């Protein structure tokens, strides 16, 4: 762990205005401007795995733009996420928009390259296809991973048009490959029509427990936090956050919107509790700016990233929610 004194934070907004200056996430230093980092932000501008609206390839740039207002102190988690640890922006991984398998290979190699100088990753996508290569790398580093997957959709379907690797299939492939801990993984925010009852049966066999969006009315975000903690424990945990877990009112800029989702406040409150989990990495995917208005989706994604980065920061036990 780098020390607080040597950590380089965002460009000072009292000297360089927020609408100018670096275009990195939260105006943080680039990875090549620091010796090593505790958390790297890496963009994966890939959306050739989508089944409906395209456009998440523009997600990384959009989320970075919407992150310019993020400030140093997180009062709810009581951490300074950019001072208590080094955070840096690793830029984007270049990946082939015409060949999914080639792109998967490039993401795999790109992520490994970033992890040479970073302990943890927060990846901004990109469509949900990118979770598969990320989980492969996480599994290699940490063994079986507890996945906490926020999404309107299960993403455990088998194939689309015969294609096994798409944005609707990463968690089935991850389960089949033995990457995830089947006793400790879950989906949060699932809703909307499915293809059949079988989808839920298959999903359970693949190792996921479900908190549906409709469950939130009764259990509230605190109930969701309790259930996640009980399921995940202190296992190495990866958070995969499809922005469509939010209601379209809070995240219109996405490829497969479904009515009746979480509010931003519910999601952020859940993420704020993750300082108590053993987080090894996270992604935020499916932000498609062409359908966004007034940066609503971008701001939600940037704040979700901020809470995840804060949850990764070293802190005194019990000093947070
Ligand atoms: Mn989804
Ligand atoms: Mn998804």
Short mmCIF file of N, CA and C in Angstrom, two decimals, residues 155-224:
data_model
loop_
_atom_site.label_atom_id
_atom_site.label_comp_id
_atom_site.label_asym_id
_atom_site.label_seq_id
_atom_site.Cartn_x
_atom_site.Cartn_y
_atom_site.Cartn_z
N UNK A 155 -28.32 -12.39 -17.44
CA UNK A 155 -27.08 -12.54 -18.19
C UNK A 155 -26.47 -13.94 -18.02
N UNK A 156 -27.38 -14.92 -17.82
CA UNK A 156 -26.93 -16.32 -17.78
C UNK A 156 -27.59 -17.11 -18.91
N UNK A 157 -27.91 -16.47 -20.01
CA UNK A 157 -28.46 -17.19 -21.14
C UNK A 157 -27.35 -17.93 -21.87
N UNK A 158 -27.74 -18.83 -22.75
CA UNK A 158 -26.74 -19.71 -23.35
C UNK A 158 -26.10 -19.10 -24.60
N UNK A 159 -26.91 -18.85 -25.62
CA UNK A 159 -26.36 -18.29 -26.86
C UNK A 159 -27.37 -17.32 -27.48
N UNK A 160 -26.86 -16.43 -28.30
CA UNK A 160 -27.70 -15.60 -29.17
C UNK A 160 -27.22 -15.82 -30.59
N UNK A 161 -28.15 -16.22 -31.48
CA UNK A 161 -27.77 -16.51 -32.88
C UNK A 161 -26.59 -17.48 -32.91
N UNK A 162 -26.56 -18.37 -31.93
CA UNK A 162 -25.48 -19.35 -31.88
C UNK A 162 -24.19 -18.83 -31.26
N UNK A 163 -24.16 -17.56 -30.91
CA UNK A 163 -22.92 -16.98 -30.36
C UNK A 163 -22.87 -17.20 -28.85
N UNK A 164 -21.80 -17.83 -28.35
CA UNK A 164 -21.72 -18.13 -26.92
C UNK A 164 -21.21 -16.98 -26.05
N UNK A 165 -20.55 -16.00 -26.65
CA UNK A 165 -19.97 -14.91 -25.86
C UNK A 165 -20.60 -13.60 -26.31
N UNK A 166 -21.58 -13.14 -25.53
CA UNK A 166 -22.30 -11.90 -25.82
C UNK A 166 -22.55 -11.19 -24.49
N UNK A 167 -23.26 -10.08 -24.53
CA UNK A 167 -23.54 -9.37 -23.27
C UNK A 167 -24.66 -10.04 -22.47
N UNK A 168 -25.31 -11.06 -23.05
CA UNK A 168 -26.35 -11.77 -22.31
C UNK A 168 -25.91 -13.10 -21.74
N UNK A 169 -24.62 -13.42 -21.86
CA UNK A 169 -24.14 -14.76 -21.50
C UNK A 169 -22.93 -14.82 -20.54
N UNK A 170 -22.36 -13.70 -20.10
CA UNK A 170 -21.06 -13.82 -19.41
C UNK A 170 -21.11 -14.65 -18.13
N UNK A 171 -22.23 -14.62 -17.40
CA UNK A 171 -22.24 -15.31 -16.11
C UNK A 171 -22.53 -16.80 -16.25
N UNK A 172 -23.17 -17.21 -17.35
CA UNK A 172 -23.27 -18.64 -17.62
C UNK A 172 -21.89 -19.19 -17.97
N UNK A 173 -21.19 -18.50 -18.85
CA UNK A 173 -19.84 -18.96 -19.22
C UNK A 173 -18.92 -18.98 -17.99
N UNK A 174 -19.01 -17.93 -17.18
CA UNK A 174 -18.14 -17.86 -15.99
C UNK A 174 -18.42 -19.02 -15.03
N UNK A 175 -19.71 -19.36 -14.90
CA UNK A 175 -20.08 -20.47 -14.02
C UNK A 175 -19.59 -21.80 -14.61
N UNK A 176 -19.82 -21.99 -15.91
CA UNK A 176 -19.37 -23.23 -16.57
C UNK A 176 -17.87 -23.42 -16.47
N UNK A 177 -17.13 -22.30 -16.53
CA UNK A 177 -15.66 -22.37 -16.49
C UNK A 177 -15.12 -22.49 -15.07
N UNK A 178 -16.03 -22.47 -14.08
CA UNK A 178 -15.59 -22.62 -12.69
C UNK A 178 -14.93 -21.38 -12.13
N UNK A 179 -15.23 -20.22 -12.71
CA UNK A 179 -14.58 -18.98 -12.26
C UNK A 179 -15.21 -18.43 -10.99
N UNK A 180 -16.52 -18.74 -10.80
CA UNK A 180 -17.25 -18.10 -9.70
C UNK A 180 -17.52 -19.11 -8.58
N UNK A 181 -17.69 -18.56 -7.39
CA UNK A 181 -18.09 -19.39 -6.25
C UNK A 181 -19.61 -19.55 -6.31
N UNK A 182 -20.04 -20.77 -6.60
CA UNK A 182 -21.48 -21.01 -6.81
C UNK A 182 -22.28 -20.96 -5.52
N UNK A 183 -21.58 -20.95 -4.39
CA UNK A 183 -22.30 -20.85 -3.12
C UNK A 183 -22.38 -19.41 -2.63
N UNK A 184 -21.79 -18.49 -3.40
CA UNK A 184 -21.64 -17.13 -2.85
C UNK A 184 -21.95 -16.03 -3.86
N UNK A 185 -22.53 -16.37 -5.00
CA UNK A 185 -22.76 -15.36 -6.03
C UNK A 185 -24.24 -14.98 -6.10
N UNK A 186 -24.49 -13.77 -6.55
CA UNK A 186 -25.88 -13.35 -6.61
C UNK A 186 -26.12 -12.23 -7.63
N UNK A 187 -27.40 -12.14 -8.02
CA UNK A 187 -27.86 -11.02 -8.84
C UNK A 187 -28.70 -10.10 -7.95
N UNK A 188 -28.60 -8.82 -8.22
CA UNK A 188 -29.42 -7.83 -7.50
C UNK A 188 -30.11 -6.94 -8.54
N UNK A 189 -31.42 -6.77 -8.39
CA UNK A 189 -32.16 -5.84 -9.25
C UNK A 189 -32.84 -6.45 -10.45
N UNK A 190 -32.87 -7.78 -10.48
CA UNK A 190 -33.47 -8.50 -11.63
C UNK A 190 -34.94 -8.13 -11.75
N UNK A 191 -35.37 -7.93 -13.00
CA UNK A 191 -36.78 -7.61 -13.22
C UNK A 191 -37.11 -7.79 -14.69
N UNK A 192 -38.39 -7.65 -14.97
CA UNK A 192 -38.85 -7.67 -16.35
C UNK A 192 -39.12 -9.08 -16.83
N UNK A 193 -39.75 -9.18 -17.99
CA UNK A 193 -40.13 -10.49 -18.54
C UNK A 193 -38.91 -11.33 -18.91
N UNK A 194 -39.04 -12.64 -18.68
CA UNK A 194 -38.00 -13.60 -19.06
C UNK A 194 -38.50 -14.41 -20.25
N UNK A 195 -37.64 -15.29 -20.78
CA UNK A 195 -38.07 -16.15 -21.89
C UNK A 195 -39.00 -17.24 -21.37
N UNK A 196 -38.65 -17.78 -20.19
CA UNK A 196 -39.48 -18.84 -19.60
C UNK A 196 -39.10 -19.03 -18.13
N UNK A 197 -39.90 -19.83 -17.41
CA UNK A 197 -39.58 -20.16 -16.01
C UNK A 197 -38.22 -20.82 -15.89
N UNK A 198 -37.89 -21.56 -16.94
CA UNK A 198 -36.63 -22.32 -16.94
C UNK A 198 -35.41 -21.41 -16.72
N UNK A 199 -35.53 -20.17 -17.17
CA UNK A 199 -34.40 -19.23 -17.00
C UNK A 199 -33.97 -19.16 -15.54
N UNK A 200 -34.95 -19.09 -14.65
CA UNK A 200 -34.65 -18.97 -13.21
C UNK A 200 -34.10 -20.27 -12.64
N UNK A 201 -34.64 -21.39 -13.11
CA UNK A 201 -34.14 -22.69 -12.65
C UNK A 201 -32.69 -22.88 -13.08
N UNK A 202 -32.41 -22.58 -14.34
CA UNK A 202 -31.04 -22.71 -14.85
C UNK A 202 -30.10 -21.81 -14.06
N UNK A 203 -30.57 -20.61 -13.80
CA UNK A 203 -29.74 -19.61 -13.13
C UNK A 203 -29.32 -20.07 -11.74
N UNK A 204 -30.26 -20.71 -11.06
CA UNK A 204 -29.98 -21.21 -9.72
C UNK A 204 -28.90 -22.31 -9.77
N UNK A 205 -29.03 -23.19 -10.75
CA UNK A 205 -28.05 -24.27 -10.92
C UNK A 205 -26.66 -23.70 -11.21
N UNK A 206 -26.64 -22.57 -11.93
CA UNK A 206 -25.36 -21.93 -12.28
C UNK A 206 -24.72 -21.24 -11.08
N UNK A 207 -25.45 -21.13 -9.96
CA UNK A 207 -24.82 -20.66 -8.72
C UNK A 207 -25.22 -19.29 -8.24
N UNK A 208 -26.37 -18.80 -8.71
CA UNK A 208 -26.77 -17.45 -8.32
C UNK A 208 -28.01 -17.45 -7.45
N UNK A 209 -27.97 -16.56 -6.45
CA UNK A 209 -29.16 -16.23 -5.67
C UNK A 209 -29.66 -14.90 -6.22
N UNK A 210 -30.99 -14.68 -6.16
CA UNK A 210 -31.56 -13.48 -6.79
C UNK A 210 -32.24 -12.59 -5.76
N UNK A 211 -31.87 -11.30 -5.77
CA UNK A 211 -32.70 -10.27 -5.14
C UNK A 211 -33.35 -9.51 -6.29
N UNK A 212 -34.65 -9.70 -6.47
CA UNK A 212 -35.35 -9.01 -7.55
C UNK A 212 -35.59 -7.55 -7.20
N UNK A 213 -35.79 -6.73 -8.23
CA UNK A 213 -36.08 -5.31 -7.97
C UNK A 213 -37.34 -5.17 -7.12
N UNK A 214 -38.32 -6.06 -7.36
CA UNK A 214 -39.57 -5.99 -6.59
C UNK A 214 -39.35 -6.34 -5.11
N UNK A 215 -38.30 -7.12 -4.82
CA UNK A 215 -37.99 -7.45 -3.42
C UNK A 215 -37.56 -6.21 -2.63
N UNK A 216 -37.03 -5.22 -3.35
CA UNK A 216 -36.51 -4.04 -2.66
C UNK A 216 -37.60 -3.28 -1.92
N UNK A 217 -38.84 -3.36 -2.41
CA UNK A 217 -39.94 -2.65 -1.74
C UNK A 217 -40.10 -3.14 -0.31
N UNK A 218 -40.00 -4.45 -0.12
CA UNK A 218 -40.19 -5.02 1.21
C UNK A 218 -38.91 -4.96 2.05
N UNK A 219 -37.80 -5.34 1.47
CA UNK A 219 -36.57 -5.48 2.28
C UNK A 219 -35.81 -4.16 2.39
N UNK A 220 -36.03 -3.26 1.41
CA UNK A 220 -35.28 -2.01 1.40
C UNK A 220 -33.80 -2.27 1.11
N UNK A 221 -33.04 -1.19 0.95
CA UNK A 221 -31.62 -1.39 0.62
C UNK A 221 -30.85 -2.03 1.77
N UNK A 222 -31.30 -1.78 3.02
CA UNK A 222 -30.61 -2.40 4.16
C UNK A 222 -30.79 -3.91 4.17
N UNK A 223 -32.00 -4.34 3.80
CA UNK A 223 -32.25 -5.78 3.70
C UNK A 223 -31.40 -6.42 2.63
N UNK A 224 -31.24 -5.70 1.51
CA UNK A 224 -30.39 -6.21 0.43
C UNK A 224 -28.95 -6.33 0.91
#
